[in-house]
Short mmCIF file of C-alpha atoms in Angstrom, two decimals:
data_model
loop_
_atom_site.label_atom_id
_atom_site.label_comp_id
_atom_site.label_asym_id
_atom_site.label_seq_id
_atom_site.Cartn_x
_atom_site.Cartn_y
_atom_site.Cartn_z
CA UNK U 1 -28.80 -50.49 25.34
CA UNK U 2 -25.66 -49.25 23.11
CA UNK U 3 -25.32 -50.70 19.60
CA UNK U 4 -22.18 -51.76 17.79
CA UNK U 5 -19.73 -48.99 17.14
CA UNK U 6 -20.21 -47.38 13.55
CA UNK U 7 -16.45 -46.67 12.33
CA UNK U 8 -16.16 -43.61 9.81
CA UNK U 9 -13.05 -41.19 8.82
CA UNK U 10 -15.61 -38.23 9.30
CA UNK U 11 -18.45 -37.48 11.54
CA UNK U 12 -20.18 -34.35 10.92
CA UNK U 13 -22.60 -32.89 14.08
CA UNK U 14 -24.96 -30.66 12.50
CA UNK U 15 -27.63 -31.16 9.58
CA UNK U 16 -27.76 -27.10 8.58
CA UNK U 17 -26.20 -26.08 5.26
CA UNK U 18 -22.84 -26.04 6.49
CA UNK U 19 -22.62 -29.60 7.84
CA UNK U 20 -24.53 -31.09 4.89
CA UNK U 21 -22.21 -29.41 2.30
CA UNK U 22 -19.10 -30.56 4.38
CA UNK U 23 -20.84 -34.40 4.28
CA UNK U 24 -21.19 -33.93 0.51
CA UNK U 25 -17.77 -32.72 -0.26
CA UNK U 26 -16.03 -35.35 2.08
CA UNK U 27 -17.98 -38.49 0.87
CA UNK U 28 -17.49 -37.26 -2.84
CA UNK U 29 -13.59 -37.26 -1.97
CA UNK U 30 -14.02 -41.24 -1.00
CA UNK U 31 -13.94 -40.87 2.88
CA UNK U 32 -16.38 -42.80 5.13
CA UNK U 33 -18.77 -39.87 6.43
CA UNK U 34 -21.48 -40.07 8.96
CA UNK U 35 -23.74 -36.91 9.33
CA UNK U 36 -26.07 -36.58 12.55
CA UNK U 37 -28.79 -34.07 13.01
CA UNK U 38 -30.78 -33.89 16.23
CA UNK U 39 -33.94 -32.75 14.31
CA UNK U 40 -34.98 -32.48 11.04
CA UNK U 41 -32.46 -31.51 8.16
CA UNK U 42 -32.52 -27.67 8.01
CA UNK U 43 -34.87 -27.26 10.93
CA UNK U 44 -33.38 -24.05 12.26
CA UNK U 45 -31.23 -21.38 10.72
CA UNK U 46 -30.87 -22.76 7.34
CA UNK U 47 -34.66 -22.60 6.71
CA UNK U 48 -35.46 -19.24 8.30
CA UNK U 49 -33.15 -16.91 5.88
CA UNK U 50 -34.28 -14.32 3.52
CA UNK U 51 -33.68 -17.14 0.83
CA UNK U 52 -31.30 -15.13 -1.09
CA UNK U 53 -28.16 -16.52 -3.06
CA UNK U 54 -26.21 -13.07 -3.06
CA UNK U 55 -22.97 -11.20 -2.42
CA UNK U 56 -24.75 -8.86 0.18
CA UNK U 57 -24.65 -5.32 -1.38
CA UNK U 58 -24.78 -3.49 1.91
CA UNK U 59 -21.52 -5.31 3.07
CA UNK U 60 -19.73 -3.21 0.63
CA UNK U 61 -20.10 -0.33 3.04
CA UNK U 62 -18.58 -2.42 5.86
CA UNK U 63 -15.24 -2.73 3.49
CA UNK U 64 -16.25 -6.52 3.15
CA UNK U 65 -14.97 -6.67 -0.33
CA UNK U 66 -13.04 -10.21 0.14
CA UNK U 67 -16.33 -11.69 1.30
CA UNK U 68 -18.62 -9.71 -1.20
CA UNK U 69 -16.38 -11.19 -4.13
CA UNK U 70 -16.40 -14.78 -2.60
CA UNK U 71 -20.00 -14.85 -2.36
CA UNK U 72 -20.56 -13.89 -5.75
CA UNK U 73 -18.15 -15.99 -7.44
CA UNK U 74 -20.20 -18.85 -5.44
CA UNK U 75 -23.57 -17.20 -6.73
CA UNK U 76 -22.32 -18.12 -10.26
CA UNK U 77 -21.51 -21.68 -9.44
CA UNK U 78 -24.79 -22.29 -7.53
CA UNK U 79 -26.97 -20.88 -10.76
CA UNK U 80 -25.02 -23.71 -12.48
CA UNK U 81 -25.30 -26.24 -9.92
CA UNK U 82 -29.01 -26.11 -8.93
CA UNK U 83 -31.01 -24.25 -11.80
CA UNK U 84 -34.30 -25.85 -10.15
CA UNK U 85 -34.09 -24.29 -7.09
CA UNK U 86 -32.05 -21.19 -7.42
CA UNK U 87 -32.91 -18.83 -10.23
CA UNK U 88 -31.96 -14.95 -10.97
CA UNK U 89 -34.14 -12.28 -9.50
CA UNK U 90 -33.97 -8.34 -10.01
CA UNK U 91 -33.89 -6.29 -7.23
CA UNK U 92 -35.13 -2.58 -7.19
CA UNK U 93 -33.87 0.33 -4.89
CA UNK U 94 -35.90 3.30 -4.83
CA UNK U 95 -33.69 6.12 -4.06
CA UNK U 96 -33.97 8.35 -0.76
CA UNK U 97 -31.24 10.97 -1.23
CA UNK U 98 -31.23 12.01 2.46
CA UNK U 99 -30.13 8.15 3.41
CA UNK U 100 -27.56 7.41 0.82
CA UNK U 101 -26.65 9.81 -1.98
CA UNK U 102 -27.06 8.63 -5.55
CA UNK U 103 -23.23 8.35 -6.40
CA UNK U 104 -22.43 6.33 -3.39
CA UNK U 105 -25.16 3.80 -4.80
CA UNK U 106 -23.93 3.89 -8.19
CA UNK U 107 -20.19 3.24 -7.11
CA UNK U 108 -21.63 0.48 -4.68
CA UNK U 109 -23.53 -1.10 -7.82
CA UNK U 110 -20.39 -0.81 -10.23
CA UNK U 111 -18.35 -2.69 -7.76
CA UNK U 112 -20.93 -5.23 -7.10
CA UNK U 113 -20.88 -6.17 -10.92
CA UNK U 114 -17.32 -6.08 -11.31
CA UNK U 115 -16.78 -8.27 -8.27
CA UNK U 116 -19.42 -10.68 -9.47
CA UNK U 117 -17.81 -10.94 -12.95
CA UNK U 118 -21.07 -10.74 -14.25
CA UNK U 119 -20.10 -10.84 -18.21
CA UNK U 120 -20.96 -14.00 -19.83
CA UNK U 121 -23.40 -15.18 -17.03
CA UNK U 122 -26.49 -14.39 -18.41
CA UNK U 123 -27.22 -11.83 -15.23
CA UNK U 124 -28.17 -8.27 -16.51
CA UNK U 125 -26.24 -5.48 -14.84
CA UNK U 126 -27.45 -2.71 -12.72
CA UNK U 127 -28.66 0.40 -14.14
CA UNK U 128 -30.77 3.64 -12.99
CA UNK U 129 -34.63 3.55 -13.77
CA UNK U 130 -37.28 6.23 -13.69
CA UNK U 131 -39.55 4.61 -11.43
CA UNK U 132 -42.59 6.80 -12.98
CA UNK U 133 -42.20 4.67 -16.13
CA UNK U 134 -40.76 1.20 -14.75
CA UNK U 135 -43.33 -1.25 -13.83
CA UNK U 136 -41.46 -1.58 -10.26
CA UNK U 137 -42.88 1.98 -9.41
CA UNK U 138 -46.52 1.40 -9.79
CA UNK U 139 -47.00 -0.04 -6.30
CA UNK U 140 -44.56 2.53 -4.75
CA UNK U 141 -45.62 5.84 -3.25
CA UNK U 142 -45.23 8.86 -5.81
CA UNK U 143 -42.34 10.49 -4.08
CA UNK U 144 -40.14 7.87 -5.54
CA UNK U 145 -38.90 8.88 -8.71
CA UNK U 146 -35.65 7.56 -9.26
CA UNK U 147 -34.35 3.94 -8.90
CA UNK U 148 -31.63 1.57 -9.23
CA UNK U 149 -31.86 -1.90 -10.70
CA UNK U 150 -29.55 -5.07 -10.08
CA UNK U 151 -29.08 -8.99 -10.01
CA UNK U 152 -28.87 -11.29 -7.44
CA UNK U 153 -30.66 -14.71 -7.00
CA UNK U 154 -33.19 -16.65 -5.17
CA UNK U 155 -32.93 -19.98 -3.32
CA UNK U 156 -35.39 -22.56 -1.94
CA UNK U 157 -33.02 -22.58 1.25
CA UNK U 158 -34.19 -25.61 3.02
CA UNK U 159 -34.11 -27.45 -0.10
CA UNK U 160 -30.54 -26.49 -0.65
CA UNK U 161 -29.61 -28.42 2.67
CA UNK U 162 -31.48 -31.54 1.56
CA UNK U 163 -30.10 -31.76 -1.83
CA UNK U 164 -26.40 -31.52 -0.31
CA UNK U 165 -27.50 -34.17 2.11
CA UNK U 166 -29.07 -36.38 -0.59
CA UNK U 167 -25.77 -36.11 -2.80
CA UNK U 168 -23.81 -37.35 0.34
CA UNK U 169 -26.11 -40.00 0.92
CA UNK U 170 -25.93 -41.12 -2.80
CA UNK U 171 -21.84 -40.80 -2.45
CA UNK U 172 -21.81 -43.52 0.39
CA UNK U 173 -22.30 -41.11 3.56
CA UNK U 174 -24.55 -41.96 6.35
CA UNK U 175 -27.08 -39.39 7.14
CA UNK U 176 -28.98 -39.78 10.71
CA UNK U 177 -31.76 -37.40 11.44
CA UNK U 178 -33.46 -36.89 14.66
CA UNK U 179 -30.17 -37.92 16.09
CA UNK U 180 -28.24 -36.09 18.60
CA UNK U 181 -24.66 -36.20 19.61
CA UNK U 182 -24.77 -36.57 23.51
CA UNK U 183 -21.15 -37.02 24.09
CA UNK U 184 -17.93 -37.09 22.38
CA UNK U 185 -14.37 -37.78 23.82
CA UNK U 186 -10.67 -38.30 22.09
CA UNK U 187 -9.72 -41.79 22.57
CA UNK U 188 -6.42 -42.74 21.17
CA UNK U 189 -5.87 -41.21 17.54
CA UNK U 190 -9.74 -40.74 17.20
CA UNK U 191 -13.05 -40.17 18.65
CA UNK U 192 -15.77 -41.97 20.33
CA UNK U 193 -18.98 -40.66 20.06
CA UNK U 194 -22.36 -41.35 21.56
CA UNK U 195 -25.61 -40.62 19.53
CA UNK U 196 -29.28 -40.77 20.66
CA UNK U 197 -31.74 -41.47 17.92
CA UNK U 198 -35.73 -41.69 17.76
CA UNK U 199 -37.13 -43.70 20.56
CA UNK U 200 -33.84 -43.12 22.75
CA UNK U 201 -31.87 -45.48 20.58
CA UNK U 202 -28.28 -45.33 21.55
CA UNK U 203 -25.32 -46.16 19.35
CA UNK U 204 -21.79 -45.28 19.39
CA UNK U 205 -19.53 -44.08 16.52
CA UNK U 206 -15.93 -44.04 16.19
CA UNK U 207 -14.14 -41.40 13.96
CA UNK U 208 -10.58 -40.22 12.94
CA UNK U 209 -11.91 -36.56 12.46
CA UNK U 210 -15.28 -34.74 14.22
CA UNK U 211 -16.62 -31.87 12.59
CA UNK U 212 -18.74 -29.32 14.92
CA UNK U 213 -21.04 -27.83 12.39
CA UNK U 214 -23.73 -27.34 14.93
CA UNK U 215 -24.61 -23.83 14.04
CA UNK U 216 -26.12 -21.66 17.15
CA UNK U 217 -25.09 -24.61 19.19
CA UNK U 218 -21.40 -24.69 18.19
CA UNK U 219 -20.16 -23.32 21.29
CA UNK U 220 -22.52 -25.21 23.45
CA UNK U 221 -21.59 -28.20 21.73
CA UNK U 222 -17.70 -27.68 22.88
CA UNK U 223 -19.06 -26.64 26.50
CA UNK U 224 -21.39 -29.72 26.83
CA UNK U 225 -20.53 -32.30 24.73
CA UNK U 226 -17.20 -32.52 23.54
CA UNK U 227 -16.21 -30.51 27.09
CA UNK U 228 -13.21 -28.57 25.36
CA UNK U 229 -12.10 -24.92 26.10
CA UNK U 230 -12.34 -22.55 23.00
CA UNK U 231 -11.61 -19.23 22.30
CA UNK U 232 -14.20 -18.31 19.78
CA UNK U 233 -17.39 -16.73 20.68
CA UNK U 234 -20.72 -16.65 18.69
CA UNK U 235 -23.03 -13.86 18.86
CA UNK U 236 -26.56 -15.34 18.48
CA UNK U 237 -28.81 -12.78 16.10
CA UNK U 238 -32.28 -13.31 15.52
CA UNK U 239 -33.63 -12.37 11.87
CA UNK U 240 -37.49 -12.43 11.50
CA UNK U 241 -39.29 -12.34 8.41
CA UNK U 242 -43.29 -11.67 7.77
CA UNK U 243 -45.64 -13.11 4.89
CA UNK U 244 -48.28 -10.69 3.66
CA UNK U 245 -50.95 -11.13 0.73
CA UNK U 246 -49.34 -10.19 -2.63
CA UNK U 247 -48.30 -6.66 -2.69
CA UNK U 248 -47.63 -6.24 -6.42
CA UNK U 249 -48.03 -8.23 -9.62
CA UNK U 250 -44.56 -7.92 -11.32
CA UNK U 251 -41.47 -10.62 -10.57
CA UNK U 252 -38.95 -7.83 -9.52
CA UNK U 253 -37.82 -7.71 -5.70
CA UNK U 254 -37.32 -4.45 -3.60
CA UNK U 255 -34.66 -3.91 -1.40
CA UNK U 256 -35.71 -0.58 0.85
CA UNK U 257 -33.24 1.61 2.87
CA UNK U 258 -34.50 2.40 6.32
CA UNK U 259 -33.65 5.38 8.64
CA UNK U 260 -31.53 3.37 10.99
CA UNK U 261 -29.32 2.41 7.79
CA UNK U 262 -30.75 -1.02 7.70
CA UNK U 263 -31.96 -2.68 4.82
CA UNK U 264 -35.39 -4.62 4.60
CA UNK U 265 -36.34 -6.66 1.37
CA UNK U 266 -39.71 -7.16 0.11
CA UNK U 267 -39.67 -10.39 -2.32
CA UNK U 268 -42.56 -12.27 -4.42
CA UNK U 269 -43.13 -15.40 -2.38
CA UNK U 270 -45.09 -18.66 -3.27
CA UNK U 271 -47.02 -16.90 -6.22
CA UNK U 272 -49.79 -15.08 -3.92
CA UNK U 273 -47.54 -13.56 -1.33
CA UNK U 274 -44.83 -10.92 -0.74
CA UNK U 275 -41.93 -11.93 1.75
CA UNK U 276 -40.59 -8.87 4.11
CA UNK U 277 -37.45 -8.98 6.05
CA UNK U 278 -35.07 -9.28 7.90
CA UNK U 279 -34.65 -7.95 11.30
CA UNK U 280 -31.16 -8.15 13.09
CA UNK U 281 -31.64 -8.30 17.25
CA UNK U 282 -29.56 -9.78 19.78
CA UNK U 283 -30.90 -13.03 21.13
CA UNK U 284 -30.33 -14.79 24.16
CA UNK U 285 -33.13 -17.37 24.53
CA UNK U 286 -33.29 -21.12 22.95
CA UNK U 287 -31.97 -21.16 19.37
CA UNK U 288 -34.48 -23.93 18.86
CA UNK U 289 -37.42 -21.78 19.67
CA UNK U 290 -36.96 -18.26 18.34
CA UNK U 291 -40.49 -16.38 17.80
CA UNK U 292 -40.96 -13.03 16.04
CA UNK U 293 -42.08 -10.21 18.74
CA UNK U 294 -44.49 -7.42 18.36
CA UNK U 295 -41.77 -4.78 17.94
CA UNK U 296 -40.18 -6.66 15.02
CA UNK U 297 -43.56 -7.09 13.21
CA UNK U 298 -44.26 -3.64 13.78
CA UNK U 299 -40.72 -2.41 12.14
CA UNK U 300 -41.08 -4.61 9.21
CA UNK U 301 -44.57 -3.45 8.62
CA UNK U 302 -43.45 0.30 9.15
CA UNK U 303 -40.36 -0.37 6.90
CA UNK U 304 -42.41 -1.68 4.14
CA UNK U 305 -45.30 1.06 4.45
CA UNK U 306 -42.35 3.75 4.19
CA UNK U 307 -42.40 2.71 0.49
CA UNK U 308 -45.44 0.95 -0.62
CA UNK U 309 -48.60 3.09 -1.29
CA UNK U 310 -50.69 0.36 0.22
CA UNK U 311 -49.80 0.41 3.76
CA UNK U 312 -49.05 -3.10 5.64
CA UNK U 313 -50.61 -3.43 9.05
CA UNK U 314 -49.96 -6.52 11.56
CA UNK U 315 -53.40 -8.04 11.08
CA UNK U 316 -52.14 -8.39 7.26
CA UNK U 317 -49.62 -10.80 8.18
CA UNK U 318 -50.71 -14.46 7.39
CA UNK U 319 -47.11 -16.27 8.36
CA UNK U 320 -44.03 -15.16 10.06
CA UNK U 321 -40.92 -17.09 11.22
CA UNK U 322 -37.65 -16.25 12.77
CA UNK U 323 -34.12 -17.78 12.65
CA UNK U 324 -31.12 -17.38 14.78
CA UNK U 325 -27.78 -17.02 12.97
CA UNK U 326 -24.75 -17.55 14.47
CA UNK U 327 -22.39 -14.97 13.61
CA UNK U 328 -18.72 -14.42 14.66
CA UNK U 329 -18.69 -11.98 17.50
CA UNK U 330 -16.65 -9.12 16.83
CA UNK U 331 -17.46 -6.54 19.10
CA UNK U 332 -19.37 -4.87 16.85
CA UNK U 333 -22.31 -2.66 18.61
CA UNK U 334 -24.99 -3.01 15.78
CA UNK U 335 -26.16 -6.63 15.19
CA UNK U 336 -26.59 -5.46 11.42
CA UNK U 337 -22.75 -4.51 10.89
CA UNK U 338 -21.59 -7.90 12.26
CA UNK U 339 -19.42 -9.82 9.61
CA UNK U 340 -21.13 -12.91 7.79
CA UNK U 341 -17.94 -14.33 6.90
CA UNK U 342 -17.18 -17.88 8.55
CA UNK U 343 -14.04 -18.80 10.43
CA UNK U 344 -12.67 -22.66 10.51
CA UNK U 345 -10.46 -23.80 13.58
CA UNK U 346 -8.63 -26.87 13.46
CA UNK U 347 -8.15 -28.29 16.99
CA UNK U 348 -5.07 -30.67 16.69
CA UNK U 349 -4.58 -31.34 20.31
CA UNK U 350 -5.33 -34.91 19.84
CA UNK U 351 -7.78 -36.25 17.31
CA UNK U 352 -8.53 -33.49 14.77
CA UNK U 353 -11.50 -31.55 15.44
CA UNK U 354 -12.65 -29.02 12.91
CA UNK U 355 -15.15 -26.20 14.34
CA UNK U 356 -17.33 -24.00 12.05
CA UNK U 357 -18.39 -20.70 13.01
CA UNK U 358 -20.38 -18.51 11.19
CA UNK U 359 -21.11 -18.47 7.42
CA UNK U 360 -23.98 -18.21 4.97
CA UNK U 361 -26.17 -20.17 2.64
CA UNK U 362 -23.97 -18.58 -0.48
CA UNK U 363 -20.72 -19.48 0.62
CA UNK U 364 -21.47 -23.00 2.31
CA UNK U 365 -19.99 -24.88 -0.83
CA UNK U 366 -16.70 -22.77 -0.59
CA UNK U 367 -16.62 -23.40 3.16
CA UNK U 368 -17.18 -27.02 2.84
CA UNK U 369 -14.25 -27.34 0.08
CA UNK U 370 -11.85 -25.15 2.44
CA UNK U 371 -12.88 -27.60 5.36
CA UNK U 372 -12.28 -30.85 3.39
CA UNK U 373 -8.81 -29.37 2.09
CA UNK U 374 -7.78 -28.93 5.53
CA UNK U 375 -8.81 -32.20 6.89
CA UNK U 376 -7.34 -33.91 3.84
CA UNK U 377 -4.18 -33.09 5.62
CA UNK U 378 -5.08 -34.69 8.79
CA UNK U 379 -6.28 -37.85 7.19
CA UNK U 380 -3.20 -38.17 5.42
CA UNK U 381 -5.18 -38.42 2.02
CA UNK U 382 -4.97 -35.63 0.06
CA UNK U 383 -7.90 -35.68 -2.54
CA UNK U 384 -8.69 -33.12 -5.05
CA UNK U 385 -11.83 -30.67 -4.59
CA UNK U 386 -14.73 -31.68 -7.02
CA UNK U 387 -17.92 -29.68 -5.96
CA UNK U 388 -17.21 -26.75 -8.12
CA UNK U 389 -18.94 -28.08 -11.06
CA UNK U 390 -20.96 -30.98 -9.77
CA UNK U 391 -24.93 -30.47 -9.90
CA UNK U 392 -26.79 -31.02 -6.98
CA UNK U 393 -29.33 -33.71 -7.13
CA UNK U 394 -32.19 -32.82 -9.75
CA UNK U 395 -29.84 -29.89 -11.18
CA UNK U 396 -28.23 -31.77 -14.21
CA UNK U 397 -30.33 -30.14 -16.45
CA UNK U 398 -29.23 -29.89 -20.29
CA UNK U 399 -27.35 -26.42 -20.29
CA UNK U 400 -28.42 -25.87 -16.67
CA UNK U 401 -31.70 -24.34 -18.72
CA UNK U 402 -34.68 -24.54 -16.33
CA UNK U 403 -37.24 -23.10 -18.82
CA UNK U 404 -36.29 -25.58 -21.63
CA UNK U 405 -36.59 -28.57 -19.12
CA UNK U 406 -39.79 -27.52 -17.82
CA UNK U 407 -41.39 -27.07 -21.27
CA UNK U 408 -40.44 -30.51 -22.07
CA UNK U 409 -41.56 -31.93 -18.82
CA UNK U 410 -45.09 -30.01 -19.37
CA UNK U 411 -45.30 -31.23 -22.94
CA UNK U 412 -44.68 -34.80 -22.22
CA UNK U 413 -47.47 -34.70 -19.40
CA UNK U 414 -50.29 -32.80 -20.70
CA UNK U 415 -52.50 -34.31 -18.04
CA UNK U 416 -50.37 -32.60 -15.28
CA UNK U 417 -52.18 -29.10 -14.26
CA UNK U 418 -49.51 -26.29 -15.15
CA UNK U 419 -49.33 -25.02 -11.75
CA UNK U 420 -48.43 -28.67 -10.41
CA UNK U 421 -46.16 -29.28 -13.20
CA UNK U 422 -44.30 -26.08 -12.42
CA UNK U 423 -44.04 -26.49 -8.77
CA UNK U 424 -42.49 -30.11 -9.18
CA UNK U 425 -39.99 -29.04 -11.66
CA UNK U 426 -38.84 -26.25 -9.49
CA UNK U 427 -38.77 -28.64 -6.38
CA UNK U 428 -37.12 -31.62 -7.89
CA UNK U 429 -35.77 -30.80 -11.43
CA UNK U 430 -34.57 -34.03 -12.80
CA UNK U 431 -35.84 -36.02 -9.99
CA UNK U 432 -39.36 -35.04 -10.85
CA UNK U 433 -38.77 -37.60 -13.90
CA UNK U 434 -38.15 -40.44 -11.28
CA UNK U 435 -40.89 -39.29 -9.00
CA UNK U 436 -43.61 -39.55 -11.66
CA UNK U 437 -42.00 -42.18 -13.73
CA UNK U 438 -44.91 -44.87 -13.16
CA UNK U 439 -47.45 -42.18 -13.44
CA UNK U 440 -49.52 -41.66 -16.77
CA UNK U 441 -52.76 -39.77 -15.68
CA UNK U 442 -53.93 -37.63 -12.25
CA UNK U 443 -55.14 -41.06 -10.57
CA UNK U 444 -51.79 -42.63 -10.66
CA UNK U 445 -50.75 -39.78 -8.30
CA UNK U 446 -52.31 -41.18 -5.30
CA UNK U 447 -54.48 -39.50 -2.48
CA UNK U 448 -54.58 -35.69 -2.67
CA UNK U 449 -54.29 -33.99 0.77
CA UNK U 450 -54.94 -30.51 -0.25
CA UNK U 451 -52.92 -27.66 -2.18
CA UNK U 452 -51.89 -30.20 -4.99
CA UNK U 453 -49.77 -32.27 -2.64
CA UNK U 454 -50.41 -36.08 -3.54
CA UNK U 455 -49.27 -39.39 -2.36
CA UNK U 456 -46.55 -39.90 -4.73
CA UNK U 457 -44.79 -36.89 -3.74
CA UNK U 458 -45.16 -37.85 -0.26
CA UNK U 459 -43.70 -41.21 -0.69
CA UNK U 460 -40.68 -39.78 -2.54
CA UNK U 461 -40.18 -37.39 0.34
CA UNK U 462 -40.18 -39.90 3.04
CA UNK U 463 -38.21 -42.65 0.97
CA UNK U 464 -35.54 -40.31 -0.25
CA UNK U 465 -35.68 -36.91 1.41
CA UNK U 466 -35.89 -37.75 5.21
CA UNK U 467 -39.19 -36.51 5.80
CA UNK U 468 -40.84 -37.78 8.90
CA UNK U 469 -43.72 -35.44 9.65
CA UNK U 470 -46.14 -33.41 8.06
CA UNK U 471 -44.40 -30.25 9.22
CA UNK U 472 -41.05 -31.47 7.43
CA UNK U 473 -43.03 -31.69 4.28
CA UNK U 474 -45.12 -28.78 4.54
CA UNK U 475 -42.62 -26.11 5.99
CA UNK U 476 -39.42 -27.44 4.76
CA UNK U 477 -39.45 -29.62 1.85
CA UNK U 478 -42.03 -27.07 0.54
CA UNK U 479 -44.01 -24.34 1.66
CA UNK U 480 -47.43 -25.86 1.23
CA UNK U 481 -48.42 -25.17 4.71
CA UNK U 482 -49.58 -21.74 3.45
CA UNK U 483 -52.08 -23.08 1.65
CA UNK U 484 -53.19 -26.56 3.00
CA UNK U 485 -56.21 -26.63 5.75
CA UNK U 486 -56.13 -28.37 8.99
CA UNK U 487 -57.92 -31.40 7.70
CA UNK U 488 -55.45 -31.80 5.12
CA UNK U 489 -52.55 -31.48 7.46
CA UNK U 490 -54.05 -34.16 9.47
CA UNK U 491 -54.68 -36.55 6.70
CA UNK U 492 -51.05 -35.90 5.69
CA UNK U 493 -49.55 -36.78 9.18
CA UNK U 494 -51.47 -39.97 9.51
CA UNK U 495 -50.50 -41.10 6.24
CA UNK U 496 -47.00 -40.37 6.82
CA UNK U 497 -47.11 -42.19 9.95
CA UNK U 498 -48.63 -45.44 8.04
CA UNK U 499 -45.82 -45.28 5.32
CA UNK U 500 -43.23 -45.10 8.34
CA UNK U 501 -44.75 -48.20 9.65
CA UNK U 502 -44.95 -50.05 6.41
CA UNK U 503 -41.06 -49.56 5.76
CA UNK U 504 -39.11 -52.83 6.86
CA UNK U 505 -37.04 -50.63 9.14
CA UNK U 506 -38.81 -47.52 10.29
CA UNK U 507 -35.52 -46.18 11.53
CA UNK U 508 -33.32 -46.94 8.45
CA UNK U 509 -32.10 -43.79 7.16
CA UNK U 510 -31.02 -43.07 3.54
CA UNK U 511 -27.52 -43.84 2.93
CA UNK U 512 -27.03 -46.42 6.05
CA UNK U 513 -26.81 -50.14 5.43
#
């Protein structure tokens, strides 16, 4: 059965970072917007990153100065827009003279600082360090005497996507998760689109403009759904990461040069772990189901073991994940050398179709701004860009000062355990106040499923953040899956199912009437 048409100005296909950012920008300009995602928000590439907001130091070697400069400008904005889920991180680069000379590294870091417009931003600049005296030298093998330190930022990647979608919904956009776009065709001066949701529920939508932000499926969307020719080709690159028990106690991260000229990061992760990644290998399988293979695991273990005193073995890995990056195919032989820049292609052969190819977390806001600027002409309604200084949900902290907010939050709730208070502040920012507004003691948090996850938080995630399964909550809205046991997962899934069943309309999505 097909339901009555939904009519919007803009229909966005894809609930990764690019689609969510475009929906947010467009809704804020006053257009009617519908976003559909066949799975959960950030279910694929956007939750499988190295979780960095950065310019890409290594891209300087590829002469990608414009991309690095653009990304560093965005780093500055994002630190203000979402200080709860994005924060500064210092990186240590141990020097190996036979891989890159010191003068080349110094030059690269000088350019990186200057392209980032560091002054007045609160991020310390790069400098040389003596690893025999610096705290970051202690876990490293004795051969590493000299290093370099520079600044970038860390992000909760899946939460960045969800916050963009939340802001879009709060500005009037419709957000449909678990809803696939199965057909799209031009009809008159617009698009007729068929959407299939949970339980096979089918509805049709009409849109003046269609945006293809399907990530790794962007080309397939054109081939199989819109059935349109295209000249752009994507190269799918698998990036894999491993998580091991914490390898060091300090709060710095590492960037390790490898003999094949790739780089591998080792980053403090979820208090008790270290994240090591990434690989860059060509991928020809299903983008929905990438898996790390034995060769990738061995590569990452060896890459880190070249530097740390404590060797890392495959049996140390407590969790791993892989994502497929849809990069513009520039005919480069090496996957690690392919550009991370994006391309926006506007097809005007009839009703407008905007195709989004490539991109990265750091530049998604800028990509969305450029996309909406171009679409304004197609819609005949020029409206100013607005997202450059607008905080994301939960990011409206006074002075963008997370530490001050966290201190005040904790002082006003002395009954809340310190670790839980910090996690709630980090994950939700000022929205944690809304979540706990009726709580005055631990009992008010409701049932505990383990890993300090309580019913009050689950209710918020189901009601406000499109969480529909235990996996959504444990691996995308949070990373509590690292610490919760099987019994807790089962209790959580049962609770979520009951919560959904108790809603007036279990299929209703935030932002839809």
